[in-house]
Short mmCIF file of C-alpha atoms in Angstrom, two decimals:
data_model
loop_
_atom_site.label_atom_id
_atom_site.label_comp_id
_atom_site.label_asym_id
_atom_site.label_seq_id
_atom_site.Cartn_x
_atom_site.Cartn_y
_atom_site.Cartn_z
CA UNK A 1 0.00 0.00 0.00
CA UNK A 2 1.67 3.45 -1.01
CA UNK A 3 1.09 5.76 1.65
CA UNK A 4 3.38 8.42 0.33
CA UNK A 5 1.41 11.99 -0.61
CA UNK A 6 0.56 12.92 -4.23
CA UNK A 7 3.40 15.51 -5.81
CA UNK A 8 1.06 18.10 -5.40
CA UNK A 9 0.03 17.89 -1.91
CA UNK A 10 3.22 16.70 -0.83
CA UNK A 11 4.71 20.16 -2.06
CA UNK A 12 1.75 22.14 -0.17
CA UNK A 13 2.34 20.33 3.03
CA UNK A 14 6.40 20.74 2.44
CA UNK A 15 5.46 24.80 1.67
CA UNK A 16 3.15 25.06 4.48
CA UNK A 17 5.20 22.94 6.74
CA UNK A 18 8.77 24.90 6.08
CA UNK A 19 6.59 28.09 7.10
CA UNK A 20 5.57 26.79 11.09
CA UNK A 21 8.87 24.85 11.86
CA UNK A 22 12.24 23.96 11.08
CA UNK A 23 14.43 22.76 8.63
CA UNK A 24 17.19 19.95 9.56
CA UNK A 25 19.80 18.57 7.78
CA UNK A 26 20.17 14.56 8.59
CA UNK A 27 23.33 13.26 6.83
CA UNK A 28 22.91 9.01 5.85
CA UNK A 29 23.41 7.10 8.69
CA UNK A 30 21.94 9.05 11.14
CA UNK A 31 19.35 8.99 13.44
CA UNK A 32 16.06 11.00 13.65
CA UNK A 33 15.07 9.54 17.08
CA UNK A 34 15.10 5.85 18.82
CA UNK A 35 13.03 3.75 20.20
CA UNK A 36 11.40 4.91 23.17
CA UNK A 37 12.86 8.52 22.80
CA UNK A 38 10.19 11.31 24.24
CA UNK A 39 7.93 12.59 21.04
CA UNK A 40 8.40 16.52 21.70
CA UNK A 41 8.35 16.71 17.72
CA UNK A 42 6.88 14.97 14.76
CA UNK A 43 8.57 15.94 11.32
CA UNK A 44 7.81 16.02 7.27
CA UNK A 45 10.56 14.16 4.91
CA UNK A 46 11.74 17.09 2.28
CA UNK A 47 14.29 15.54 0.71
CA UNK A 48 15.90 12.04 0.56
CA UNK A 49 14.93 8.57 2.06
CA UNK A 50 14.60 7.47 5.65
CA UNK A 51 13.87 4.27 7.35
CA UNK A 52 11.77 3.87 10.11
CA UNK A 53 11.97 0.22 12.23
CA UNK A 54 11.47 -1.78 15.11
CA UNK A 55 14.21 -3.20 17.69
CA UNK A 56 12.90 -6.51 18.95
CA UNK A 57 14.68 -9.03 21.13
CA UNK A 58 18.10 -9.13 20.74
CA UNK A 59 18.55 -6.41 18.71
CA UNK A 60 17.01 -7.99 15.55
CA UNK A 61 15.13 -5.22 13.82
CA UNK A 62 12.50 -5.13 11.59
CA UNK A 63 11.39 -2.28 8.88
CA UNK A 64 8.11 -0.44 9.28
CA UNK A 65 8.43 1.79 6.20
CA UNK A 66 10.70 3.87 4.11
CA UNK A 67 9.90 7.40 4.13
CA UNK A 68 10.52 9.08 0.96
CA UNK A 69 10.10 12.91 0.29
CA UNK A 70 6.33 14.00 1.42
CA UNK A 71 5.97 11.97 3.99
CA UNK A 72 5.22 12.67 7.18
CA UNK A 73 6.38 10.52 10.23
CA UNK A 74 6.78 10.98 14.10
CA UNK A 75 3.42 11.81 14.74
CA UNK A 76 1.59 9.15 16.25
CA UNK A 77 3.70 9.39 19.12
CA UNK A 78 3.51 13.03 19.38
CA UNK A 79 -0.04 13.98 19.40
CA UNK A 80 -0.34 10.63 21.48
CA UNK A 81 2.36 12.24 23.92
CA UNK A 82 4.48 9.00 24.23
CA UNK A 83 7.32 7.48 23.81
CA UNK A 84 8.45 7.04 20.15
CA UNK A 85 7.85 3.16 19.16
CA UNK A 86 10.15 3.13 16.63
CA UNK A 87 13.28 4.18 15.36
CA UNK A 88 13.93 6.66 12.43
CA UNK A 89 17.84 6.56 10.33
CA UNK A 90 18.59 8.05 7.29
CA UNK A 91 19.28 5.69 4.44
CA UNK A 92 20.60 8.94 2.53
CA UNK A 93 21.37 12.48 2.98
CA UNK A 94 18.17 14.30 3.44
CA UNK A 95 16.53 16.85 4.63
CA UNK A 96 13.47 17.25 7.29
CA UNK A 97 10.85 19.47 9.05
CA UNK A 98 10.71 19.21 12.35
CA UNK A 99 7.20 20.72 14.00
CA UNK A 100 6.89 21.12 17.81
CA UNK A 101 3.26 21.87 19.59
CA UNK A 102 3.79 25.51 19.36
CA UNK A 103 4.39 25.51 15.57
CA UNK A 104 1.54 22.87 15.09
CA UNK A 105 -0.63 25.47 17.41
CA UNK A 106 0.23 28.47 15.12
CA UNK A 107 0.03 26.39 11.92
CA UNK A 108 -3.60 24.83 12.70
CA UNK A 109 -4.67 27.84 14.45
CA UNK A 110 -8.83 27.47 15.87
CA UNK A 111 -8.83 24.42 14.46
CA UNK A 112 -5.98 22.75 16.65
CA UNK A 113 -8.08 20.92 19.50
CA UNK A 114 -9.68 18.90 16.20
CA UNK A 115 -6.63 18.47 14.49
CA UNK A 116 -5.21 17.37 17.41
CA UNK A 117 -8.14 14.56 18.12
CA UNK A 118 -8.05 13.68 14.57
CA UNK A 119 -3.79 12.55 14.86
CA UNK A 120 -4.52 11.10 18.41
CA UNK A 121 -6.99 8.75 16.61
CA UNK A 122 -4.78 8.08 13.84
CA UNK A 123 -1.45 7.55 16.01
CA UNK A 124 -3.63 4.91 18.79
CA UNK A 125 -3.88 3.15 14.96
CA UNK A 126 -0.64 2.85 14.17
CA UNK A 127 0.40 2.30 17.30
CA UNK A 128 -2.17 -0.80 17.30
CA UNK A 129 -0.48 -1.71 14.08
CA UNK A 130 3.15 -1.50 14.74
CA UNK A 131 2.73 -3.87 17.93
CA UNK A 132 0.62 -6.50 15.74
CA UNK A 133 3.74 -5.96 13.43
CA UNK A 134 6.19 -6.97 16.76
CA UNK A 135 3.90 -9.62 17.56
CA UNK A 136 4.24 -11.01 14.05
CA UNK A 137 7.55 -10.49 13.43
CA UNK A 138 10.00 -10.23 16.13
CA UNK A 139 8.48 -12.00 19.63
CA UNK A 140 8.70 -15.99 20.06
CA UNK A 141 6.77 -18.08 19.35
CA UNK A 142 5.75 -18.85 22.95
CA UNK A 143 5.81 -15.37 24.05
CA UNK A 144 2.91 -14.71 21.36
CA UNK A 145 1.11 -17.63 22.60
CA UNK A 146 1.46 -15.94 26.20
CA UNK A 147 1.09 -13.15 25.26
CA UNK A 148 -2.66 -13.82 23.39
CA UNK A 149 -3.45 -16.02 26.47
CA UNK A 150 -2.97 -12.97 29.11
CA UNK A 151 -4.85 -10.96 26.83
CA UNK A 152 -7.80 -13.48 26.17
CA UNK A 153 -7.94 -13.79 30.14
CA UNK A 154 -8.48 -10.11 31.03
CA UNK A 155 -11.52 -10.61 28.72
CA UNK A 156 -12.61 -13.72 30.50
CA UNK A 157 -11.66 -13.89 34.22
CA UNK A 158 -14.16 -14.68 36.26
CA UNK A 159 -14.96 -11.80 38.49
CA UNK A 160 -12.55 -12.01 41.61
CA UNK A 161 -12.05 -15.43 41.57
CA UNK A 162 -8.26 -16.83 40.24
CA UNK A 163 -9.90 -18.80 37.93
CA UNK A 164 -9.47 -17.78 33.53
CA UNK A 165 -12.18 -19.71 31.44
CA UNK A 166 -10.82 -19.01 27.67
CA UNK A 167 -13.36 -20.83 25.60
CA UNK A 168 -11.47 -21.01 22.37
CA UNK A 169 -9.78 -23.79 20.53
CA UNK A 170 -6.30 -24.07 19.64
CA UNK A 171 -7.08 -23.28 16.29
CA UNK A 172 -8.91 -19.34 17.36
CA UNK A 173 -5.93 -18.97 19.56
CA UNK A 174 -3.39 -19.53 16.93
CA UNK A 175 -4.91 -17.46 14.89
CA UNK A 176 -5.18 -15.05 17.16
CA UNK A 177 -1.39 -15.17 17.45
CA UNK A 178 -0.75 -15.60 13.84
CA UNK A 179 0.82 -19.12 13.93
CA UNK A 180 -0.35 -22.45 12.94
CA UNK A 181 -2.30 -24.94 14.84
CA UNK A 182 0.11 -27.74 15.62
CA UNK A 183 2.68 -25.02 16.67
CA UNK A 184 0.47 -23.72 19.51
CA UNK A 185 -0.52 -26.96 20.69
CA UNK A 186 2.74 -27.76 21.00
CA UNK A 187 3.59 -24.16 22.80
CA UNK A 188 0.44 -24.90 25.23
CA UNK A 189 1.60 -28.04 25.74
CA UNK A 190 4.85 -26.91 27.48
CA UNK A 191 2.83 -24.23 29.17
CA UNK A 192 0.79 -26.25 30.69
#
């Protein structure tokens, strides 16, 4: 799915953009932000090509999405005031726009509290997305099976008893964790 702005809006948002914040220079190699870094920005690519990724267990990473000029990135963890849940490099010299809240304020002006709603909706998205993408991609196979099964019991614990009734078969719950059938028996099996 290309999620990169037409060349004609991309320009407007680059124009508009360039206006409220800042221009910075990132040479290749570099890094935007990390993992778990405080959002106090969100920035617009304006020229060259970025990567942003994951960092799973043991360092083995895992790309999200190459940001190419026009695209914006940073954001969901901004307007959701979090930590960033990814990392951003620069797989070439480029160039970005950095936007704080004050520039966002000035740029959106009465509209802001809406804007702002409107990217908090969007980020709790992505971030929904990039941990299915973890969960996928870089966690065990028996941590996904544990980690479906804690999340299945908050749904179905019986009131304050210590008792979890999960009434689904090994086939829902590997889907639910995106692995086959005979692999999560086999995980449940050493669980239990």
């Amino acid at each position: 799915m290309n999620t990169t702005p037409t060349v004609q809006f991309a320009c407007q948002l680059s124009q508009i953009f360039e206006k409220y914040g800042h221009l910075i220079s990132v040479k290749k190699g570099q890094t935007v932000y990390t993992q778990e870094d405080i959002a106090g920005k969100f920035f617009l690519v304006k020229s060259g090509t970025l990567r942003s990724y994951v960092i799973g267990e043991h360092g083995r990473d895992i790309t999200l999405e190459q940001l190419n000029p026009g695209k914006m990135f940073g954001s969901a963890s901004f307007f959701l005031e979090i930590p960033r849940f990814a990392s951003v490099i620069a797989l070439e010299d480029s160039t970005v726009i950095s936007l704080d809240s004050n520039a966002i304020k000035r740029c959106f002006g009465d509209h802001y509290p809406l804007a702002s709603e409107i990217f908090q909706s969007l980020g709790l998205t992505i971030q929904f997305l990039v941990a299915q993408v973890e969960s996928l991609a870089i966690i065990s196979a028996n941590q996904r099976i544990a980690h479906t099964l804690l999340k299945l019991a908050l749904d179905f614990k019986k009131d304050s008893s210590k008792e979890y009734l999960i009434p689904y078969t090994h086939q829902q719950i590997a889907e639910l964790a995106g692995l086959s059938r005979p692999t999560t028996t086999y995980e449940l099996n050493i669980l239990e």
